[in-house]
PDB file of C-alpha atoms and ligand atoms in Angstrom:
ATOM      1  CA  UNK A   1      -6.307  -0.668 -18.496  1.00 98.00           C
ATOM      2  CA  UNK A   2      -7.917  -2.982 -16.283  1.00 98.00           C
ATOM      3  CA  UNK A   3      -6.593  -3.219 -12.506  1.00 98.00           C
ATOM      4  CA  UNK A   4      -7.833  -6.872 -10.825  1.00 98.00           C
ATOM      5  CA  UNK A   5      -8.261  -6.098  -7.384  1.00 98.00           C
ATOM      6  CA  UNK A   6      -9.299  -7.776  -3.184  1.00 98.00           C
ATOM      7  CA  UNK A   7     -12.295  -6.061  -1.209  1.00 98.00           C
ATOM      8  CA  UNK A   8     -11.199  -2.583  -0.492  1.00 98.00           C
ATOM      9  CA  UNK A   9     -11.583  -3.204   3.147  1.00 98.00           C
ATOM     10  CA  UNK A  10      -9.121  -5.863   3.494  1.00 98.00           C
ATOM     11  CA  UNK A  11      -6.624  -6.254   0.173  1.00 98.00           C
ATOM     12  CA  UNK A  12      -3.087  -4.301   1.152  1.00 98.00           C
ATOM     13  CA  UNK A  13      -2.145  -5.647  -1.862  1.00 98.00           C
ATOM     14  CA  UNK A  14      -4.539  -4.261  -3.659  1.00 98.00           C
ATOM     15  CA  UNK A  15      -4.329  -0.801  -2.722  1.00 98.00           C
ATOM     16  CA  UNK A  16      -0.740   0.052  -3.514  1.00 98.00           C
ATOM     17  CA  UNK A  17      -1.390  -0.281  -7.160  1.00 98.00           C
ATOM     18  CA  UNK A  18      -4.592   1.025  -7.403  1.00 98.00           C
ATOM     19  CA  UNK A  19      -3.492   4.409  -5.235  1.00 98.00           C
ATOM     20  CA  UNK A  20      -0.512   4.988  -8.256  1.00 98.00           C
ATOM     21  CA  UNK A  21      -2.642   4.012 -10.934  1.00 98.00           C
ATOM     22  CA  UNK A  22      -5.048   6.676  -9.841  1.00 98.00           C
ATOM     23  CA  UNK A  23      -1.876   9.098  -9.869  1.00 98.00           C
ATOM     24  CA  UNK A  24      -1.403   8.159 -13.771  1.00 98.00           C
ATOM     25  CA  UNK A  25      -4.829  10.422 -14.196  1.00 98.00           C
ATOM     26  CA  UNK A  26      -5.289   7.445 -16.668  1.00 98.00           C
ATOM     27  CA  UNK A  27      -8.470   5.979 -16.560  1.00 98.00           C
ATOM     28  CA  UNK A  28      -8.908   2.501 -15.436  1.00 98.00           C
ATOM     29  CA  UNK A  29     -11.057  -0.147 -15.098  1.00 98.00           C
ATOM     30  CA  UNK A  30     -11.646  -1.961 -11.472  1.00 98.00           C
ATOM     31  CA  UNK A  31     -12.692  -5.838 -11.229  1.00 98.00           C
ATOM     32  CA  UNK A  32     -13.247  -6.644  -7.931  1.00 97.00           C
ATOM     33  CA  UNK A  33     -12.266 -10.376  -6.623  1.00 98.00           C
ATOM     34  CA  UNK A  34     -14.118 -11.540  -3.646  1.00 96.00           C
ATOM     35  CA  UNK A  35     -11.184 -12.369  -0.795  1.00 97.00           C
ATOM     36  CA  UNK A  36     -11.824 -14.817   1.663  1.00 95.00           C
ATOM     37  CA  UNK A  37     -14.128 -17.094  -0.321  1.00 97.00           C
ATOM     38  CA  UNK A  38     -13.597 -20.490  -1.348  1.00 97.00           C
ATOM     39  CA  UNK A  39     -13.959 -19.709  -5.178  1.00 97.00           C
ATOM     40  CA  UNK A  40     -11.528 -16.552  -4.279  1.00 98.00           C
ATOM     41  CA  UNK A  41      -8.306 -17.959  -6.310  1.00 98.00           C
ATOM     42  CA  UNK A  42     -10.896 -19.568  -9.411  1.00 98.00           C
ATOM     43  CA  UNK A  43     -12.296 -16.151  -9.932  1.00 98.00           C
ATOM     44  CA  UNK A  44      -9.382 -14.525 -10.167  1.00 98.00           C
ATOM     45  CA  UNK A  45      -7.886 -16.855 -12.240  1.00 98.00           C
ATOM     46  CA  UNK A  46     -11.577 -16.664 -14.225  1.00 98.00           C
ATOM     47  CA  UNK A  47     -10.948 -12.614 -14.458  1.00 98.00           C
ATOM     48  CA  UNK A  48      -7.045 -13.192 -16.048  1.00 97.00           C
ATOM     49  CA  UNK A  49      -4.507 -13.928 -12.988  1.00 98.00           C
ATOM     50  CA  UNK A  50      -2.482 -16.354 -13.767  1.00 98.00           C
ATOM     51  CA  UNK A  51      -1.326 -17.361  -9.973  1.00 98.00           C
ATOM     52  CA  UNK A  52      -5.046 -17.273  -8.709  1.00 98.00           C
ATOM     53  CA  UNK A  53      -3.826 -13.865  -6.521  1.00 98.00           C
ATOM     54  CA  UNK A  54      -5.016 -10.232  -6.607  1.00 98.00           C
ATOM     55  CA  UNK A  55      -3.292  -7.246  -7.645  1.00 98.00           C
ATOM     56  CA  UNK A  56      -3.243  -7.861 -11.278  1.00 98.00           C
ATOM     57  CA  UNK A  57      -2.556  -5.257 -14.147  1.00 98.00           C
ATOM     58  CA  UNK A  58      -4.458  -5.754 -17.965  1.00 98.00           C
ATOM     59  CA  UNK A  59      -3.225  -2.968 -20.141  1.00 98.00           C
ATOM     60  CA  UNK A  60      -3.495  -4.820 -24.280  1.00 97.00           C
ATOM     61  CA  UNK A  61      -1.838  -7.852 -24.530  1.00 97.00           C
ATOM     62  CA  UNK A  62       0.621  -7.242 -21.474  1.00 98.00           C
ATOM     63  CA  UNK A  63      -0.498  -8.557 -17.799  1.00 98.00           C
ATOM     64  CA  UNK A  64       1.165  -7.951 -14.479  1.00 98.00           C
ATOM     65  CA  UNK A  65       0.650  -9.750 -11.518  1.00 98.00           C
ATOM     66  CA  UNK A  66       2.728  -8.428  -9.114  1.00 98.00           C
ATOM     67  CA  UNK A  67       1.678  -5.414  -6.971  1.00 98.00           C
ATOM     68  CA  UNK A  68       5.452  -3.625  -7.530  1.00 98.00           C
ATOM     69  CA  UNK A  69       5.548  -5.028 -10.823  1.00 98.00           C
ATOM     70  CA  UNK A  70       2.191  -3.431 -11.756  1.00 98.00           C
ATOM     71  CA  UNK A  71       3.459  -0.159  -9.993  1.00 98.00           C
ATOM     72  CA  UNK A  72       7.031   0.019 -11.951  1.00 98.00           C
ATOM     73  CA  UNK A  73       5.232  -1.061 -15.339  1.00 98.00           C
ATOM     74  CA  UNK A  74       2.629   2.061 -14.431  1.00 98.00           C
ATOM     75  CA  UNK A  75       5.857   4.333 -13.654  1.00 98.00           C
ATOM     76  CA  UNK A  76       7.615   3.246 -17.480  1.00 98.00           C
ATOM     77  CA  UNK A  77       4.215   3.784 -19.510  1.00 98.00           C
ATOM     78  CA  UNK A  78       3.634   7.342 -17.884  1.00 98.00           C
ATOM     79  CA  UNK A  79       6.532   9.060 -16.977  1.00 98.00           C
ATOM     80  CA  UNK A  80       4.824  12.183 -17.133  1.00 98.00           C
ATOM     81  CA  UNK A  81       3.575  10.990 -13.695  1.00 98.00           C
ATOM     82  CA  UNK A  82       7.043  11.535 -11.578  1.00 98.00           C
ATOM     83  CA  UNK A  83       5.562   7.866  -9.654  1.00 98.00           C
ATOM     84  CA  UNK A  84       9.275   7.934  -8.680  1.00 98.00           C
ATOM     85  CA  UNK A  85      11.743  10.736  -8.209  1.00 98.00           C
ATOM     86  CA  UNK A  86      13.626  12.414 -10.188  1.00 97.00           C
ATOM     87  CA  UNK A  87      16.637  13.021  -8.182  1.00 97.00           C
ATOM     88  CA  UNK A  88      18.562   9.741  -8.542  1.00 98.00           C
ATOM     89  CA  UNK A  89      19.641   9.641  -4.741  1.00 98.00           C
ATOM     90  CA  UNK A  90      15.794   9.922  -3.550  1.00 98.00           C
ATOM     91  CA  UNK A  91      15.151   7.480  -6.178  1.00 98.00           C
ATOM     92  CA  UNK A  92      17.464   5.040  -5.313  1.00 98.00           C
ATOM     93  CA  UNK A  93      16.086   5.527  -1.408  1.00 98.00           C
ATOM     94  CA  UNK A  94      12.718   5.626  -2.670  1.00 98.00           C
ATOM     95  CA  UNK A  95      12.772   2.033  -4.219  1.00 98.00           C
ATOM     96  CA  UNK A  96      14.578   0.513  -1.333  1.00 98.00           C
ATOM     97  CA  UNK A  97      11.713   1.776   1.019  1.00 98.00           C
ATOM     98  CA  UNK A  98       9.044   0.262  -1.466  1.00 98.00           C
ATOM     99  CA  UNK A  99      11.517  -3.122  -1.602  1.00 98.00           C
ATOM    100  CA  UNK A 100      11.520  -3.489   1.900  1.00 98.00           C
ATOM    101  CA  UNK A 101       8.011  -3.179   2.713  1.00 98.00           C
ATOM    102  CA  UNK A 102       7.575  -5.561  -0.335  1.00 98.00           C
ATOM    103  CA  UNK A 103       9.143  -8.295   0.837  1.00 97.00           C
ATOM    104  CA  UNK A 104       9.442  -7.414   4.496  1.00 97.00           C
ATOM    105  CA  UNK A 105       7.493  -6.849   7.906  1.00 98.00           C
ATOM    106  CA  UNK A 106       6.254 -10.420   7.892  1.00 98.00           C
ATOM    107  CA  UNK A 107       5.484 -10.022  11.796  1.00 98.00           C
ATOM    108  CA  UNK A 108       3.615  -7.148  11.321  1.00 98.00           C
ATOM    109  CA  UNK A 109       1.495  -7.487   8.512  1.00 97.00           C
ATOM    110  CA  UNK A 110       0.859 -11.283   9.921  1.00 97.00           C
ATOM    111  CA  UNK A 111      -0.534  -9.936  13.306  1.00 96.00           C
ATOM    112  CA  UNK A 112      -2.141  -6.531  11.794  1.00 97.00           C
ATOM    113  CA  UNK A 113      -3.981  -7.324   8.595  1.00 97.00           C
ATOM    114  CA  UNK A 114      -5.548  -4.395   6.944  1.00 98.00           C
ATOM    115  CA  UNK A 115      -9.074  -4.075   8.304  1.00 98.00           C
ATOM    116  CA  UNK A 116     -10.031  -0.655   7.334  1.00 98.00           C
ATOM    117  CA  UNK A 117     -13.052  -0.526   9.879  1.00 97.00           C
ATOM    118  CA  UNK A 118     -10.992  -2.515  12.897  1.00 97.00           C
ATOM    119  CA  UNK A 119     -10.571   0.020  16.077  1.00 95.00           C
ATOM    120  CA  UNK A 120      -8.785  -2.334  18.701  1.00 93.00           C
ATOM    121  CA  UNK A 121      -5.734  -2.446  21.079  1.00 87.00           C
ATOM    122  CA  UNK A 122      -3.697  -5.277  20.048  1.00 80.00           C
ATOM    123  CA  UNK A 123      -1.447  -7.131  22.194  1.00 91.00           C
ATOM    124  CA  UNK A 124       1.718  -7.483  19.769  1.00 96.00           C
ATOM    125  CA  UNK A 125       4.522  -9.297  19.698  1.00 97.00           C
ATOM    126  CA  UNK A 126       8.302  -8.739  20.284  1.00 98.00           C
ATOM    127  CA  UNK A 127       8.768  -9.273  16.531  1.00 98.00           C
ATOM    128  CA  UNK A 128       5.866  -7.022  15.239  1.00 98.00           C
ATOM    129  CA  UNK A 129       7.529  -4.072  17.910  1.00 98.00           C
ATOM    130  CA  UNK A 130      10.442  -4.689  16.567  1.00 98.00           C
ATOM    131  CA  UNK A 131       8.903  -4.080  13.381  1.00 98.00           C
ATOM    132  CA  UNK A 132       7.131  -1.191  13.950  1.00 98.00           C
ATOM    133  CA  UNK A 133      10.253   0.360  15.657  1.00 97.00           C
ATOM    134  CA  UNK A 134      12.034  -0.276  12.211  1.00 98.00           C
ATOM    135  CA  UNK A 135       9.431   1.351   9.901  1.00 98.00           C
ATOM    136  CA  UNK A 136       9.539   4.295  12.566  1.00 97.00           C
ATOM    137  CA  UNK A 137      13.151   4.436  12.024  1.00 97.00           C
ATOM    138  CA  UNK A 138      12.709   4.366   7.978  1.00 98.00           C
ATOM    139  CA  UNK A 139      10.173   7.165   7.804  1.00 98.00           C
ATOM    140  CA  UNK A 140      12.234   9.337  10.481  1.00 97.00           C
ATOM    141  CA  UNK A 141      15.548   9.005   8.248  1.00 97.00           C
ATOM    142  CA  UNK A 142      13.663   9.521   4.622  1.00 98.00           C
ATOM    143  CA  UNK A 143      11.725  12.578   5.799  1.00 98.00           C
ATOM    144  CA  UNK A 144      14.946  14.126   7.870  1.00 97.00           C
ATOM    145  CA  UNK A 145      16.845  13.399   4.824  1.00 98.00           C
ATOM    146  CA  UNK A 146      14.501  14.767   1.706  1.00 98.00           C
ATOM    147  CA  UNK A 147      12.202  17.527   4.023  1.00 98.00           C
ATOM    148  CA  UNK A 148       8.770  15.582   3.323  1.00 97.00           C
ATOM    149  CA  UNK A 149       6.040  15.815   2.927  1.00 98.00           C
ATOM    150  CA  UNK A 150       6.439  12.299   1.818  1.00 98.00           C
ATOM    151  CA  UNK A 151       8.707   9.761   2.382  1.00 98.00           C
ATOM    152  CA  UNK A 152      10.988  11.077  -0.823  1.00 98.00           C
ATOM    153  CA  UNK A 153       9.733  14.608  -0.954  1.00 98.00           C
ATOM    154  CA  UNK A 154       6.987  14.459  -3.115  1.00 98.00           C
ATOM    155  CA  UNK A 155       4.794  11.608  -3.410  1.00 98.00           C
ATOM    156  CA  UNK A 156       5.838   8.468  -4.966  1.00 98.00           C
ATOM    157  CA  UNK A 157       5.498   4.682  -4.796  1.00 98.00           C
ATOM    158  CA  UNK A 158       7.054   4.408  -1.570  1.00 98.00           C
ATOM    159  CA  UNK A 159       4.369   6.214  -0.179  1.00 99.00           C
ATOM    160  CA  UNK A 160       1.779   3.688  -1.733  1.00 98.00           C
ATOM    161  CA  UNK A 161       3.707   0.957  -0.384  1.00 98.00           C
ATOM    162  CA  UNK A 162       3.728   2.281   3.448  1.00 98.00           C
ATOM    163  CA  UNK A 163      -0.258   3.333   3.008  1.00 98.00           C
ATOM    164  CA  UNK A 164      -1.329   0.095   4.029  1.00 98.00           C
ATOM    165  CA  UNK A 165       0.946   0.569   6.892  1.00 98.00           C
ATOM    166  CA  UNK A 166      -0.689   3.365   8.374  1.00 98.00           C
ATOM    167  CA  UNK A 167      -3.804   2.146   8.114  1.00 98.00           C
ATOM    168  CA  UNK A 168      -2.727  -0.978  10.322  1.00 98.00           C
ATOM    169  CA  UNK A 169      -1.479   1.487  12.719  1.00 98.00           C
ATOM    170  CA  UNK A 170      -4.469   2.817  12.676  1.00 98.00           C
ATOM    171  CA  UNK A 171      -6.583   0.127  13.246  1.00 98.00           C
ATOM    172  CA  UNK A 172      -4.206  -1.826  15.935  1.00 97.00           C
ATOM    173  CA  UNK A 173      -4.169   1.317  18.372  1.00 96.00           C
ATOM    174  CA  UNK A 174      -0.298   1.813  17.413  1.00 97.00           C
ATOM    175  CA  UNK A 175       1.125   4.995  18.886  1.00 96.00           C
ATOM    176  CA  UNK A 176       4.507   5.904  17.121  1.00 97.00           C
ATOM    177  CA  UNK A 177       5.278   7.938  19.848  1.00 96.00           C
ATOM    178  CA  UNK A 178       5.937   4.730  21.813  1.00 96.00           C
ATOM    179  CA  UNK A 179       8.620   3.276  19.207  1.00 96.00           C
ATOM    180  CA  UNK A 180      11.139   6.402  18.579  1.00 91.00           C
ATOM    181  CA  UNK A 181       9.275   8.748  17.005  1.00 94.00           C
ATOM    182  CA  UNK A 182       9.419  12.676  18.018  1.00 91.00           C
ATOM    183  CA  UNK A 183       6.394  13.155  15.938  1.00 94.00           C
ATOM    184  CA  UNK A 184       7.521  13.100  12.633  1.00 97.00           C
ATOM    185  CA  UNK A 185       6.202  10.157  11.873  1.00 98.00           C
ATOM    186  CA  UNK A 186       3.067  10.194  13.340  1.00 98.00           C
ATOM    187  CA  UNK A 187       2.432  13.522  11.161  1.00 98.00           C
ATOM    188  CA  UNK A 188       3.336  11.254   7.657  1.00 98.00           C
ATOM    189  CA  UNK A 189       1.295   8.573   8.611  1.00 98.00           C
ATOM    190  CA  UNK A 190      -1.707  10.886   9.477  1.00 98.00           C
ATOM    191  CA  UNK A 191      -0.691  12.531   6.084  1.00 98.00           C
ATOM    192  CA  UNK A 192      -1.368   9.296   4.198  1.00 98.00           C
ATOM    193  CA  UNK A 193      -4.139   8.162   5.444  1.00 98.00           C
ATOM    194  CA  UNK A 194      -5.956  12.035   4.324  1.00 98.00           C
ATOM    195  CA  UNK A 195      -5.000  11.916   0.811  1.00 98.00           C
ATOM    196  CA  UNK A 196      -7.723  12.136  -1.864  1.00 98.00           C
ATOM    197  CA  UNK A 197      -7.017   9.030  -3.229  1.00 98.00           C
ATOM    198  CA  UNK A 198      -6.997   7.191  -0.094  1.00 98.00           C
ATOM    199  CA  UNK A 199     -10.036   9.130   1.106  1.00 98.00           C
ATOM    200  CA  UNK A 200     -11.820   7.527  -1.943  1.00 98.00           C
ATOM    201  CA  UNK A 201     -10.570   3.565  -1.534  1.00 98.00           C
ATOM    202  CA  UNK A 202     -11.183   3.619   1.769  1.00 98.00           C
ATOM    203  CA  UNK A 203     -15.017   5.104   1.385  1.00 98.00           C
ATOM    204  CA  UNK A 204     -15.581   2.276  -1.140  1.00 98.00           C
ATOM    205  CA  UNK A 205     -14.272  -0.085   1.219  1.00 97.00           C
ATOM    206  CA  UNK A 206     -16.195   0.715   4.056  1.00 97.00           C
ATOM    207  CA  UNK A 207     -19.510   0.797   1.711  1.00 96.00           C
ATOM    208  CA  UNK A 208     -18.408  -2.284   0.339  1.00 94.00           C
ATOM    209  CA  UNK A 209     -18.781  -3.998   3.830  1.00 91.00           C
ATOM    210  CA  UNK A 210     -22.355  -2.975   4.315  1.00 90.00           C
ATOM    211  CA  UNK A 211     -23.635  -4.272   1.090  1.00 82.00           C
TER     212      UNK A 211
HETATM  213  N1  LIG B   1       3.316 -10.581  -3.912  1.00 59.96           N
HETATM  214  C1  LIG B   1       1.966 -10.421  -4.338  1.00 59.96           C
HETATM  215  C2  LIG B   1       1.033 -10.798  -3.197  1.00 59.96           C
HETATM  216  C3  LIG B   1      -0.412 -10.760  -3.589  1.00 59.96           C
HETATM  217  C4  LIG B   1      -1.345 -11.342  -2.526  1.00 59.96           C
HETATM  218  O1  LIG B   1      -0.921 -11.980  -1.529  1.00 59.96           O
HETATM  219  N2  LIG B   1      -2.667 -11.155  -2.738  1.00 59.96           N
HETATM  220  C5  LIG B   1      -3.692 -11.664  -1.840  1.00 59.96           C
HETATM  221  C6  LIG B   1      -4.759 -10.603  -1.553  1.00 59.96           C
HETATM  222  S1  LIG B   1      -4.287  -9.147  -0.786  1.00 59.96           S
HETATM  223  C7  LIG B   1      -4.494 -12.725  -2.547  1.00 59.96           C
HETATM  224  O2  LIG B   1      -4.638 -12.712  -3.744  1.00 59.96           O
HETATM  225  N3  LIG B   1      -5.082 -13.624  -1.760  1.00 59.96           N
HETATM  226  C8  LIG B   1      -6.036 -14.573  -2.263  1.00 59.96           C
HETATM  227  C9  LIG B   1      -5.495 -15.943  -2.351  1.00 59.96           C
HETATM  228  O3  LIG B   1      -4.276 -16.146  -2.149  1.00 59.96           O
HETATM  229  O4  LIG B   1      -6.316 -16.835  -2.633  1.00 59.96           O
HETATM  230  C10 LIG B   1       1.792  -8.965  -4.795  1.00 59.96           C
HETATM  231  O5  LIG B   1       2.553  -8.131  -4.324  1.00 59.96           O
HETATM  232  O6  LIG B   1       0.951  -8.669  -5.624  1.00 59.96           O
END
C-alpha cells in the first residue's frame, strides 16, 4: 500500500488516514506531496491522484482519494483492526462523529489551519466559538455515553478525524474550559495529541520544517 500524503506540519487531511493506516500494523509506503507550491496539484496528480488533492490511498489496482474513503476502505480490508466498533450503537455514533467533522466546522478549520509548530492566541470569530462550543458538546456526550478513553470507547476513526482538531486547539491557545467543558474534554484532547502514532507524525512534521 502506498498512502499519498501533504507536509506533516500542515496536511489535516493527511493525517487522519495515515494515523488508521498505522493502526492496520500493515506496512505502508509514504509519498510526500509538497503543499503550498505552485506545482502542488501536478505532483500529485504526477504521484496517482486523480483530483490533483492529497490524501490518496494505492493498494493494487484500487485507488482512494478521499481521506474517509481511504479510512473505511482500510477498516473493510483489515477487520482484524476494530478501526470502528463493534457495538453497533457506538458504531453508528462513531461514524456520525467522523461525518461531521468531515464535512463540517468550516469556520473553524478556515480560521485555525493545522500548523503543528504555531503557539498563538487567536482572536476568533462568533462562528469558529460557536464551533468549538459544538465539538465540546460532541466529545462531552460520546465520552459520558461510552466511558472513554476515546470518543467511542476504544480508539477508532472518529478519533483520527478529531486529531487534527486538537492540535488546532492547541496551536490557537483554545481553552475548552471556556466553551462548556468540566474537563472532560480537555483530558481527550490532551489524550490525542500523546498517542504513539501521533507522537511520530508530528516529530516528522516538525523535522520536516527545518530541512
Ligand atoms: N475531501 C478531501 C479534501 C482533501 C484536501 O483538501 N487536501 C488538501 C491538503 S490537506 C490538498 O490536497 N490541497 C492541495 C490543493 O488543493 O492543491 C479529503 O478528505 O481527502
Amino acid at each position: 500500500m502506498e498512502l499519498l500524503i501533504g507536509d506533516k506540519a500542515w496536511s489535516s487531511w493527511s493525517l487522519r488516514p495515515w494515523l488508521v493506516a498505522k493502526r492496520t500494523g500493515q506496512p505502508f509506503t509514504e509519498t510526500m506531496i509538497r503543499l503550498r507550491r505552485e506545482d502542488t496539484g501536478a505532483q500529485a496528480r504526477a504521484a496517482g491522484s486523480p483530483t490533483g488533492q492529497i490524501p490518496v490511498l494505492k493498494d493494487g489496482a484500487v485507488t482512494v482519494w478521499d481521506s474517509l474513503a481511504i479510512c473505511e476502505y482500510l477498516a473493510d480490508r483489515f477487520p482484524a483492526a476494530k478501526l470502528w466498533p463493534a457495538d453497533p450503537t457506538a458504531r453508528a455514533m462513531a461514524r456520525a462523529a467522523a461525518c461531521e467533522m468531515h464535512s463540517g466546522f468550516a469556520s473553524l478549520r478556515g480560521e485555525c489551519p493545522m500548523d503543528l509548530a504555531l503557539k498563538s492566541k487567536a482572536d476568533l470569530s462568533e462562528a469558529t466559538e460557536l464551533n468549538i462550543r459544538r465539538v465540546c458538546e460532541l466529545w462531552n456526550a460520546m465520552l459520558g455515553r461510552f466511558g472513554g478513553p476515546f470518543l467511542a470507547g476504544e480508539w477508532s476513526i472518529a478519533d483520527a478525524f478529531f486529531t487534527p482538531v486538537a492540535t488546532r486547539f492547541r496551536s490557537y491557545g483554545v481553552h475548552l474550559s471556556d466553551y462548556g467543558d468540566e474537563g472532560a474534554a480537555g483530558a481527550y484532547c490532551e489524550r490525542l495529541l500523546t498517542t504513539p502514532e501521533f507522537l511520530e507524525w508530528e516529530a516528522a512534521g516538525l523535522a520536516d520544517l527545518k530541512s
